[in-house]
Short mmCIF file of C-alpha atoms and ligand atoms in Angstrom, two decimals:
data_model
loop_
_atom_site.label_atom_id
_atom_site.label_comp_id
_atom_site.label_asym_id
_atom_site.label_seq_id
_atom_site.Cartn_x
_atom_site.Cartn_y
_atom_site.Cartn_z
CA MET A 1 21.32 10.13 -8.01
CA LYS A 2 19.90 7.37 -5.75
CA THR A 3 16.95 9.62 -4.33
CA ILE A 4 13.76 9.04 -6.32
CA ILE A 5 11.85 12.25 -6.72
CA GLU A 6 8.39 13.06 -7.15
CA PRO A 7 8.42 13.84 -11.12
CA PHE A 8 6.39 16.99 -10.93
CA LYS A 9 6.34 20.21 -9.59
CA ILE A 10 3.21 21.01 -7.65
CA LYS A 11 0.87 23.98 -9.37
CA SER A 12 -2.42 23.80 -7.49
CA VAL A 13 -2.75 22.69 -3.88
CA GLU A 14 -5.65 21.38 -1.97
CA PRO A 15 -5.59 22.46 1.97
CA ILE A 16 -6.10 19.27 4.39
CA LYS A 17 -8.28 20.23 7.33
CA PHE A 18 -6.38 18.79 10.54
CA THR A 19 -8.54 16.96 13.51
CA THR A 20 -7.81 16.26 17.23
CA ARG A 21 -7.96 12.36 18.23
CA GLU A 22 -10.59 13.84 20.34
CA GLU A 23 -12.58 14.66 17.11
CA ARG A 24 -12.20 11.96 15.32
CA ILE A 25 -13.46 9.64 17.80
CA GLU A 26 -16.88 11.47 17.92
CA ILE A 27 -16.91 11.52 13.92
CA LEU A 28 -16.20 7.73 13.84
CA LYS A 29 -18.93 6.93 16.35
CA LYS A 30 -20.90 9.08 14.53
CA ALA A 31 -20.07 7.43 11.30
CA GLY A 32 -21.22 3.93 12.69
CA TYR A 33 -18.23 3.00 12.83
CA ASN A 34 -18.13 2.49 9.21
CA PRO A 35 -15.23 4.80 7.27
CA PHE A 36 -17.25 4.84 4.16
CA MET A 37 -19.40 7.06 6.08
CA ILE A 38 -17.18 9.81 7.32
CA PRO A 39 -16.96 12.83 5.30
CA ALA A 40 -14.01 13.33 3.17
CA GLU A 41 -13.44 16.38 4.38
CA GLU A 42 -12.74 14.88 7.92
CA VAL A 43 -9.97 12.40 6.79
CA ILE A 44 -6.51 13.83 6.68
CA ILE A 45 -4.97 10.97 4.11
CA ASP A 46 -7.10 9.34 2.17
CA LEU A 47 -6.26 5.77 1.21
CA LEU A 48 -9.76 4.59 0.65
CA THR A 49 -8.98 3.81 -3.55
CA ASP A 50 -6.86 4.80 -6.17
CA SER A 51 -9.87 4.82 -8.48
CA GLY A 52 -10.90 8.50 -9.83
CA THR A 53 -8.38 9.98 -7.06
CA SER A 54 -5.82 11.19 -9.54
CA ALA A 55 -4.20 14.39 -9.52
CA MET A 56 -4.40 15.52 -13.15
CA SER A 57 -2.03 17.49 -14.79
CA SER A 58 -2.08 20.94 -16.21
CA LYS A 59 -2.29 19.26 -19.81
CA GLN A 60 -4.65 17.58 -18.67
CA TRP A 61 -6.81 20.59 -17.36
CA SER A 62 -6.30 22.83 -20.72
CA GLY A 63 -7.78 19.41 -22.51
CA ILE A 64 -10.65 19.97 -20.07
CA MET A 65 -10.98 23.45 -21.30
CA ASP A 66 -10.49 22.39 -25.03
CA GLY A 67 -13.14 19.38 -24.86
CA ASP A 68 -15.46 19.45 -28.04
CA GLU A 69 -18.92 18.95 -26.66
CA SER A 70 -20.68 18.19 -29.81
CA TYR A 71 -23.01 15.60 -29.36
CA ALA A 72 -21.93 13.55 -32.82
CA GLY A 73 -18.79 12.96 -33.94
CA ALA A 74 -16.85 15.36 -31.69
CA ARG A 75 -13.33 15.92 -32.26
CA SER A 76 -12.26 14.93 -28.58
CA TYR A 77 -13.82 11.58 -29.24
CA TYR A 78 -11.46 11.07 -32.39
CA ARG A 79 -8.07 12.15 -30.38
CA PHE A 80 -9.19 9.40 -27.47
CA GLU A 81 -9.86 6.66 -30.35
CA LYS A 82 -6.43 7.36 -31.71
CA VAL A 83 -4.77 7.30 -28.31
CA VAL A 84 -6.51 4.04 -27.34
CA LYS A 85 -5.84 2.70 -30.71
CA GLU A 86 -2.42 3.33 -30.75
CA LEU A 87 -1.94 1.66 -27.48
CA THR A 88 -4.08 -1.20 -27.44
CA GLY A 89 -4.26 -2.16 -31.29
CA PHE A 90 -8.08 -2.64 -30.92
CA LYS A 91 -10.37 -1.86 -33.81
CA HIS A 92 -13.56 -0.87 -31.73
CA ILE A 93 -13.14 1.85 -29.28
CA ILE A 94 -16.15 2.04 -27.07
CA PRO A 95 -16.40 4.98 -24.51
CA THR A 96 -18.50 4.36 -21.33
CA HIS A 97 -18.60 6.39 -17.75
CA GLN A 98 -16.55 3.71 -15.66
CA GLY A 99 -15.20 0.58 -16.14
CA ARG A 100 -18.17 -1.52 -14.68
CA ALA A 101 -20.42 0.20 -17.46
CA ALA A 102 -17.98 -1.62 -20.06
CA GLU A 103 -18.61 -4.93 -18.14
CA LYS A 104 -22.21 -4.49 -17.89
CA ILE A 105 -22.44 -4.39 -21.75
CA LEU A 106 -19.71 -7.08 -22.34
CA PHE A 107 -21.47 -9.78 -19.74
CA SER A 108 -25.10 -8.71 -21.50
CA ILE A 109 -23.39 -9.96 -24.52
CA PHE A 110 -21.30 -12.86 -23.21
CA GLY A 111 -22.78 -13.78 -20.14
CA GLY A 112 -25.88 -15.71 -19.55
CA ASN A 113 -27.32 -18.94 -17.61
CA GLY A 114 -25.22 -21.80 -17.63
CA LYS A 115 -21.97 -19.85 -18.67
CA PHE A 116 -18.76 -19.74 -16.58
CA ILE A 117 -16.39 -17.06 -17.10
CA PRO A 118 -12.67 -17.66 -15.64
CA ASN A 119 -10.48 -14.96 -14.55
CA ASN A 120 -7.12 -14.71 -12.15
CA THR A 121 -9.36 -13.00 -9.72
CA HIS A 122 -12.46 -11.08 -10.39
CA PHE A 123 -12.92 -7.48 -9.17
CA ASP A 124 -16.15 -7.07 -7.31
CA THR A 125 -18.09 -5.19 -10.10
CA THR A 126 -17.01 -7.55 -12.57
CA ARG A 127 -17.92 -10.63 -10.33
CA ALA A 128 -21.69 -8.88 -9.85
CA ASN A 129 -22.02 -8.19 -13.92
CA ILE A 130 -21.28 -11.65 -14.46
CA GLU A 131 -23.64 -12.84 -11.85
CA TYR A 132 -26.14 -10.39 -12.56
CA SER A 133 -26.45 -12.09 -16.18
CA GLY A 134 -27.13 -15.34 -14.68
CA ALA A 135 -23.32 -16.67 -15.52
CA VAL A 136 -20.70 -17.78 -12.96
CA ALA A 137 -17.37 -15.69 -12.22
CA VAL A 138 -14.77 -18.49 -11.83
CA ASP A 139 -11.26 -17.21 -9.82
CA LEU A 140 -8.28 -19.32 -10.91
CA PRO A 141 -5.74 -17.54 -9.35
CA CYS A 142 -1.72 -19.38 -9.37
CA LYS A 143 -0.87 -21.16 -6.32
CA GLU A 144 1.55 -18.46 -5.20
CA GLY A 145 -1.18 -15.97 -5.26
CA ASN A 146 -2.72 -17.56 -2.61
CA ASP A 147 0.27 -17.27 0.15
CA PRO A 148 0.32 -13.60 1.54
CA ASP A 149 3.80 -14.32 2.91
CA LEU A 150 5.44 -15.71 -0.25
CA ILE A 151 7.96 -13.63 -2.46
CA ALA A 152 7.27 -14.64 -6.32
CA ASP A 153 7.32 -12.01 -9.33
CA PHE A 154 4.28 -12.49 -10.65
CA LYS A 155 1.49 -13.54 -7.81
CA GLY A 156 -1.43 -12.21 -10.23
CA ASN A 157 -0.75 -14.56 -12.78
CA ILE A 158 -3.72 -17.30 -13.55
CA ASP A 159 -3.41 -21.10 -13.41
CA LEU A 160 -2.76 -22.15 -16.54
CA ASN A 161 -3.56 -25.82 -16.04
CA MET A 162 -6.53 -25.04 -14.14
CA LEU A 163 -7.53 -22.83 -16.73
CA ASP A 164 -7.12 -25.74 -19.31
CA ASN A 165 -8.86 -28.20 -17.23
CA PHE A 166 -11.70 -26.30 -17.03
CA ILE A 167 -12.54 -25.25 -20.12
CA LYS A 168 -12.09 -28.90 -21.30
CA SER A 169 -14.75 -29.95 -18.63
CA ASN A 170 -17.13 -26.90 -19.26
CA LYS A 171 -16.48 -26.90 -23.40
CA ASN A 172 -19.43 -25.26 -24.73
CA ASN A 173 -19.98 -22.99 -21.38
CA VAL A 174 -16.98 -20.96 -21.67
CA PRO A 175 -17.86 -18.06 -23.48
CA LEU A 176 -14.90 -15.87 -22.75
CA VAL A 177 -11.52 -15.88 -20.23
CA MET A 178 -10.42 -12.58 -18.68
CA LEU A 179 -7.20 -11.76 -17.08
CA THR A 180 -7.07 -8.75 -14.45
CA ILE A 181 -3.78 -6.64 -14.84
CA THR A 182 -2.66 -5.74 -12.12
CA ASN A 183 -4.68 -8.39 -9.86
CA ASN A 184 -6.57 -6.10 -7.33
CA SER A 185 -8.44 -8.68 -5.27
CA ASN A 186 -5.12 -10.81 -4.89
CA GLY A 187 -3.06 -7.92 -3.68
CA GLY A 188 -2.17 -5.68 -6.81
CA GLN A 189 0.19 -8.47 -8.03
CA PRO A 190 0.96 -8.27 -11.49
CA VAL A 191 0.88 -10.79 -14.61
CA SER A 192 3.87 -11.85 -16.36
CA MET A 193 3.81 -11.56 -20.72
CA GLU A 194 4.57 -15.34 -20.42
CA ASN A 195 1.27 -16.03 -18.61
CA ILE A 196 -1.00 -13.68 -20.75
CA ARG A 197 0.40 -15.30 -23.58
CA GLU A 198 -0.03 -18.83 -22.67
CA THR A 199 -3.61 -17.70 -21.73
CA LYS A 200 -3.98 -16.69 -25.07
CA ARG A 201 -2.94 -19.94 -26.49
CA ILE A 202 -4.97 -21.89 -24.49
CA CYS A 203 -8.14 -19.70 -25.58
CA SER A 204 -7.44 -20.00 -29.07
CA GLN A 205 -7.48 -23.92 -29.05
CA TYR A 206 -10.68 -23.76 -27.77
CA ASN A 207 -11.63 -20.80 -30.05
CA ILE A 208 -12.80 -18.48 -27.02
CA PRO A 209 -12.40 -14.49 -26.81
CA PHE A 210 -9.90 -13.56 -24.38
CA PHE A 211 -9.89 -10.01 -22.65
CA LEU A 212 -8.08 -8.07 -20.20
CA ASP A 213 -9.35 -6.16 -17.37
CA ALA A 214 -6.51 -3.36 -18.35
CA CYS A 215 -7.52 -0.58 -15.41
CA ARG A 216 -3.87 -1.08 -14.08
CA PHE A 217 -2.15 -1.78 -17.43
CA ALA A 218 0.65 0.54 -17.08
CA GLU A 219 1.65 -0.54 -13.72
CA ASN A 220 1.50 -4.19 -14.76
CA ALA A 221 3.91 -3.59 -17.83
CA TYR A 222 6.30 -1.54 -15.37
CA PHE A 223 6.76 -5.04 -13.42
CA ILE A 224 7.45 -6.67 -16.62
CA LYS A 225 10.10 -4.80 -17.43
CA LEU A 226 11.77 -4.66 -14.10
CA ARG A 227 10.97 -8.72 -13.36
CA GLU A 228 10.42 -10.66 -16.55
CA PRO A 229 13.74 -11.64 -18.50
CA GLY A 230 13.97 -10.09 -22.06
CA TYR A 231 11.93 -7.04 -21.14
CA GLN A 232 14.41 -4.52 -19.73
CA GLY A 233 15.50 -3.26 -22.93
CA LYS A 234 12.05 -2.54 -24.18
CA SER A 235 9.89 0.77 -23.46
CA VAL A 236 6.77 0.38 -21.19
CA ARG A 237 4.66 1.25 -24.01
CA GLU A 238 6.12 -1.68 -26.10
CA ILE A 239 5.11 -4.03 -23.36
CA ALA A 240 1.79 -2.58 -23.07
CA GLN A 241 0.77 -2.83 -26.84
CA GLU A 242 2.37 -6.70 -26.57
CA MET A 243 0.10 -7.61 -23.48
CA PHE A 244 -2.93 -6.03 -25.77
CA SER A 245 -1.68 -7.84 -28.86
CA TYR A 246 -2.65 -11.14 -27.32
CA ALA A 247 -6.06 -10.24 -26.29
CA ASP A 248 -9.59 -9.78 -28.37
CA GLY A 249 -10.17 -6.88 -26.47
CA CYS A 250 -10.42 -5.22 -22.95
CA THR A 251 -12.68 -3.21 -20.30
CA MET A 252 -10.94 -0.43 -18.69
CA SER A 253 -11.76 1.91 -15.74
CA ALA A 254 -10.02 5.08 -16.94
CA LYS A 255 -10.22 5.92 -13.23
CA LYS A 256 -7.08 4.13 -12.48
CA ASP A 257 -4.17 4.30 -15.34
CA ALA A 258 -5.55 6.94 -17.48
CA LEU A 259 -4.97 9.05 -14.64
CA VAL A 260 -8.60 10.80 -14.65
CA ASN A 261 -11.68 10.96 -12.20
CA MET A 262 -14.25 9.45 -14.12
CA GLY A 263 -14.32 7.54 -17.41
CA GLY A 264 -13.87 4.20 -18.93
CA PHE A 265 -14.07 2.03 -22.27
CA LEU A 266 -14.50 -1.03 -23.88
CA ALA A 267 -12.41 -2.13 -26.59
CA LEU A 268 -12.61 -4.95 -29.22
CA ASN A 269 -11.49 -6.55 -32.82
CA ASP A 270 -14.78 -8.39 -33.74
CA ASP A 271 -17.43 -6.29 -35.67
CA ASP A 272 -20.48 -8.19 -35.00
CA ILE A 273 -19.74 -8.00 -31.00
CA ALA A 274 -19.10 -4.26 -31.61
CA LEU A 275 -22.17 -3.27 -33.26
CA LYS A 276 -24.09 -5.43 -30.76
CA ALA A 277 -22.47 -3.46 -27.71
CA ARG A 278 -22.77 0.03 -29.63
CA ASN A 279 -26.82 -1.22 -29.53
CA ILE A 280 -26.70 -1.36 -26.09
CA LEU A 281 -24.49 1.45 -25.46
CA VAL A 282 -27.20 3.99 -26.89
CA VAL A 283 -29.52 2.79 -24.48
CA THR A 284 -27.39 2.72 -21.33
CA GLU A 285 -24.70 5.12 -21.81
CA GLY A 286 -25.17 7.72 -25.04
CA PHE A 287 -23.93 7.80 -28.42
CA PRO A 288 -20.92 5.68 -29.71
CA THR A 289 -18.70 8.95 -30.03
CA TYR A 290 -19.35 10.21 -26.19
CA GLY A 291 -20.68 6.86 -24.31
CA GLY A 292 -21.16 7.80 -20.91
CA LEU A 293 -19.11 10.87 -21.05
CA ALA A 294 -18.56 14.73 -21.56
CA GLY A 295 -15.76 15.71 -24.67
CA ARG A 296 -13.84 17.44 -22.06
CA ASP A 297 -13.31 13.75 -19.76
CA LEU A 298 -12.32 12.18 -23.42
CA GLU A 299 -9.61 14.98 -23.97
CA ALA A 300 -8.20 14.46 -20.37
CA ILE A 301 -7.94 10.12 -20.67
CA ALA A 302 -6.37 10.57 -24.11
CA GLN A 303 -3.65 12.91 -22.42
CA GLY A 304 -3.56 10.65 -19.19
CA LEU A 305 -3.21 7.55 -21.16
CA ASN A 306 0.08 9.30 -22.55
CA GLU A 307 1.61 10.24 -19.48
CA VAL A 308 0.96 7.37 -17.42
CA LEU A 309 3.69 5.63 -19.87
CA ASP A 310 6.22 8.20 -18.58
CA GLU A 311 8.70 5.91 -16.74
CA ASN A 312 10.15 8.31 -14.55
CA TYR A 313 6.26 8.45 -13.41
CA LEU A 314 6.18 4.90 -12.91
CA LYS A 315 9.38 4.35 -11.56
CA TYR A 316 8.32 6.99 -8.41
CA ARG A 317 4.74 5.14 -8.39
CA ILE A 318 5.90 1.86 -7.86
CA ARG A 319 8.85 2.83 -5.76
CA THR A 320 6.52 4.62 -3.27
CA VAL A 321 4.60 1.65 -2.70
CA GLU A 322 7.69 -0.65 -2.57
CA TYR A 323 8.99 2.23 -0.11
CA THR A 324 6.25 2.29 2.08
CA GLY A 325 6.44 -1.54 2.39
CA GLN A 326 9.93 -2.08 3.02
CA LYS A 327 9.63 0.13 6.14
CA LEU A 328 6.78 -1.34 7.43
CA ILE A 329 8.39 -4.75 6.67
CA ASN A 330 11.67 -3.48 8.51
CA SER A 331 9.56 -2.37 11.55
CA GLY A 332 7.93 -6.17 11.51
CA VAL A 333 4.42 -5.18 10.59
CA PRO A 334 2.98 -8.03 8.63
CA ILE A 335 2.19 -7.24 5.02
CA LEU A 336 0.88 -9.07 1.73
CA VAL A 337 4.32 -9.50 0.13
CA PRO A 338 5.83 -8.43 -2.20
CA PRO A 339 4.31 -5.01 -2.21
CA GLY A 340 2.09 -4.84 -5.46
CA GLY A 341 1.58 -1.83 -7.81
CA HIS A 342 -0.88 0.25 -6.26
CA ALA A 343 -1.52 -0.41 -2.67
CA ILE A 344 -0.16 -2.01 0.74
CA TYR A 345 -2.19 -4.73 2.13
CA LEU A 346 -1.93 -5.27 5.79
CA ASN A 347 -2.11 -8.95 6.73
CA ALA A 348 -4.79 -8.58 9.57
CA LYS A 349 -4.81 -12.17 10.74
CA LYS A 350 -0.94 -12.13 11.80
CA PHE A 351 -2.01 -7.98 12.73
CA ALA A 352 -4.23 -8.34 15.31
CA PRO A 353 -4.49 -12.25 16.17
CA HIS A 354 -6.41 -11.95 19.45
CA ILE A 355 -9.31 -11.07 17.40
CA PRO A 356 -11.14 -13.54 15.79
CA PRO A 357 -12.48 -13.31 12.21
CA GLU A 358 -15.91 -12.87 13.47
CA ASN A 359 -14.75 -10.13 15.28
CA PHE A 360 -13.31 -8.48 12.02
CA PRO A 361 -9.70 -7.67 12.86
CA GLY A 362 -9.01 -5.62 9.65
CA HIS A 363 -12.13 -3.52 10.43
CA SER A 364 -10.57 -3.04 13.92
CA ILE A 365 -7.06 -1.87 12.40
CA VAL A 366 -9.19 0.29 10.20
CA CYS A 367 -10.94 2.16 12.89
CA GLU A 368 -7.77 2.56 14.52
CA LEU A 369 -5.95 4.14 11.71
CA TYR A 370 -8.69 6.81 11.65
CA ILE A 371 -8.75 7.59 15.29
CA HIS A 372 -4.46 7.72 15.84
CA ALA A 373 -4.11 9.49 12.68
CA GLY A 374 -6.93 10.35 10.59
CA ILE A 375 -6.11 7.98 7.92
CA ARG A 376 -8.77 6.09 6.03
CA ALA A 377 -8.40 2.73 4.49
CA VAL A 378 -10.42 -0.02 3.77
CA GLU A 379 -10.90 -3.49 5.05
CA ILE A 380 -10.77 -6.51 2.47
CA GLY A 381 -11.87 -9.53 4.90
CA SER A 382 -14.95 -10.91 7.03
CA VAL A 383 -16.57 -7.55 6.61
CA MET A 384 -16.51 -7.56 3.10
CA PHE A 385 -16.60 -11.32 2.28
CA GLY A 386 -17.50 -13.53 5.07
CA LYS A 387 -20.71 -15.45 4.74
CA TYR A 388 -23.04 -17.78 7.13
CA ASP A 389 -23.52 -21.37 6.90
CA LYS A 390 -26.85 -21.74 6.03
CA GLU A 391 -27.58 -24.42 8.62
CA THR A 392 -25.66 -23.65 11.54
CA GLY A 393 -25.51 -19.80 11.01
CA LYS A 394 -21.70 -19.93 11.91
CA HIS A 395 -19.67 -17.29 10.43
CA ILE A 396 -17.58 -18.55 7.49
CA PRO A 397 -14.42 -16.43 6.98
CA PRO A 398 -12.99 -15.51 3.34
CA LYS A 399 -9.33 -16.69 3.40
CA MET A 400 -7.44 -13.78 3.98
CA GLU A 401 -8.22 -10.72 6.37
CA LEU A 402 -6.45 -7.63 4.85
CA VAL A 403 -6.46 -3.88 5.24
CA ARG A 404 -5.85 -2.07 2.01
CA LEU A 405 -4.06 1.31 1.93
CA ALA A 406 -4.37 2.42 -1.90
CA LEU A 407 -2.24 5.56 -3.25
CA PRO A 408 -4.06 7.79 -5.51
CA ARG A 409 -1.51 8.80 -8.55
CA ARG A 410 -0.09 11.72 -7.67
CA VAL A 411 -1.45 13.04 -4.84
CA TYR A 412 0.43 12.31 -1.99
CA THR A 413 4.30 13.15 -1.53
CA GLN A 414 6.83 11.21 0.21
CA SER A 415 6.34 12.91 3.73
CA HIS A 416 2.83 12.26 3.65
CA MET A 417 3.76 8.48 3.28
CA ASP A 418 6.33 8.92 6.25
CA TYR A 419 3.18 9.79 8.39
CA VAL A 420 1.26 6.92 7.21
CA ILE A 421 3.94 4.43 7.92
CA GLU A 422 4.95 6.11 11.37
CA ALA A 423 0.70 5.87 12.16
CA ILE A 424 0.86 2.02 11.40
CA ILE A 425 4.09 1.11 13.14
CA GLU A 426 2.78 3.01 16.29
CA ILE A 427 -0.34 0.79 16.07
CA TYR A 428 1.16 -2.36 15.39
CA ASN A 429 3.38 -1.51 18.57
CA LYS A 430 0.21 -1.68 20.43
CA ARG A 431 -1.65 -4.15 18.86
CA GLU A 432 -3.01 -5.79 22.07
CA ASN A 433 -5.11 -2.90 22.68
CA LEU A 434 -7.03 -3.38 19.45
CA LYS A 435 -10.55 -4.31 19.94
CA GLY A 436 -13.28 -6.24 17.96
CA TYR A 437 -16.51 -5.06 16.40
CA LYS A 438 -19.73 -6.55 16.23
CA PHE A 439 -22.83 -5.10 13.93
CA THR A 440 -25.50 -2.79 15.02
CA TYR A 441 -26.86 -2.73 11.54
CA GLU A 442 -25.95 -5.77 8.96
CA PRO A 443 -27.10 -4.88 5.11
CA PRO A 444 -28.38 -7.93 3.09
CA ILE A 445 -25.61 -7.52 -0.04
CA LEU A 446 -22.40 -5.39 -0.20
CA ARG A 447 -22.60 -4.76 3.27
CA HIS A 448 -19.40 -2.93 4.04
CA PHE A 449 -20.77 0.32 2.40
CA LEU A 450 -23.60 0.91 4.28
CA ALA A 451 -22.92 -1.45 7.82
CA LYS A 452 -22.91 -0.02 11.11
CA PHE A 453 -20.89 -1.16 14.17
CA GLU A 454 -19.89 -1.05 17.62
CA PRO A 455 -16.55 -1.84 19.67
CA ILE A 456 -16.88 -4.77 21.71
CA VAL A 457 -15.85 -3.77 25.19
N1 LIG B 1 -11.70 -3.57 -12.52
C1 LIG B 1 -11.01 -3.47 -11.65
C2 LIG B 1 -9.46 -4.58 -11.30
C3 LIG B 1 -10.84 -2.77 -10.33
O1 LIG B 1 -10.18 -2.36 -9.54
C4 LIG B 1 -12.13 -1.79 -10.80
C5 LIG B 1 -12.50 -0.55 -9.98
C6 LIG B 1 -13.37 -1.75 -11.74
C7 LIG B 1 -12.65 -3.13 -12.45
C8 LIG B 1 -14.65 -1.44 -11.85
O2 LIG B 1 -14.06 0.05 -12.34
O3 LIG B 1 -14.67 1.69 -10.43
O4 LIG B 1 -14.44 2.53 -12.85
O5 LIG B 1 -16.21 0.89 -12.17
N2 LIG B 1 -11.84 -0.85 -8.59
C9 LIG B 1 -12.00 0.08 -7.46
C10 LIG B 1 -11.32 -0.16 -6.39
C11 LIG B 1 -13.27 0.54 -7.18
O6 LIG B 1 -11.31 0.70 -5.57
O7 LIG B 1 -10.53 -1.10 -6.17
P1 LIG B 1 -15.01 1.29 -12.23
#
């Protein structure tokens, strides 16, 4: 059979509330033209994030009932620890309430003034935790990763020469190197096994620990199976285990590839670092056998980490993103290619070239997606990352103006995606009608969350 179907039956459903165009115009206006301010109930298809939005399986829900809520030494912790150890091979498994809590602990230990932490591209929370510690977050994406129109297999790779040179010239001030798999801030693009292995080799040369930001490890492993020579005959679990085998530890947001709504962990091999991490954990998160989580959450994570490695699931997951991307490309819609693992990224610079970056072309598309079809997406461009020149006050745009449509796991079906595709194509065909926006309130930091706008008429 050529048709790839959703590899699950639906046992429990959540109704979608339908709104009219007129209602949505009012809702968006009331939200200050900021989609983060729209009540989720008023959204028809919510593609704001793939984080914490997964549908859990019946086995995960039964695990929730079975969770052991003992303060210390809960059975659910030992199950969670066993599953994570089997997958990652790391010696110490430290549960946290989500990914950024693991990052906070890691950089309380490795960060600090005068330090530099390289990565392919840091996710915002990783960067924020590094900078909060006084260190500098350094992005070293490979050349291909900077070109949204170039088709290549592993655009998430780190530039190995730049990494080597960077470490050479900052030798004693690079306490840790990271790789984010897949590279979320750069289009959800995968990192090859060769790139992971070579990163490890460089780190070993200088005796620097190497950590993975592993939120989307299963999607990355599946891309390796599809694209990297020598991996077609291996199982995704074996590939994931090999990826982890090159690292000294990882941070994990379980809200992605552990298929749960809340959770995370820090895992590592070094005994002294683990002791330090657990000492911080008891102050900020909780006792080492629950971290920031309930016993039931640990059960759901343990179950989810096994389910995510089901290759029928991954085939459907990656194919859904590819299918959506292909239909958009066929209609001439400019997107970042090739489609990544968890999201489609529209190229707003090409989609709405008549809107200059300072009037937020990506934001304009996001607003129109909501008005036209009740779809919620997120701008990753001048609203999120724009800066001002200190002397002239002129707006400095980021390299790319993107709109991310992230797919929650196991939540939407193919006809939901057909609806999204139809809406985007309709907006693209009338793109000259898109209008720019300006701030009516501009917050001092992370402005996309709380900003208010109005359309420029
Ligand atoms: N690392 C990456 C690559 C991420 O994408 C995220 C979260 C985190 C770390 C932090 O994890 O949210 O559990 O604290 N990304 C979400 C997103 C928020 O929408 O991309 P967290």
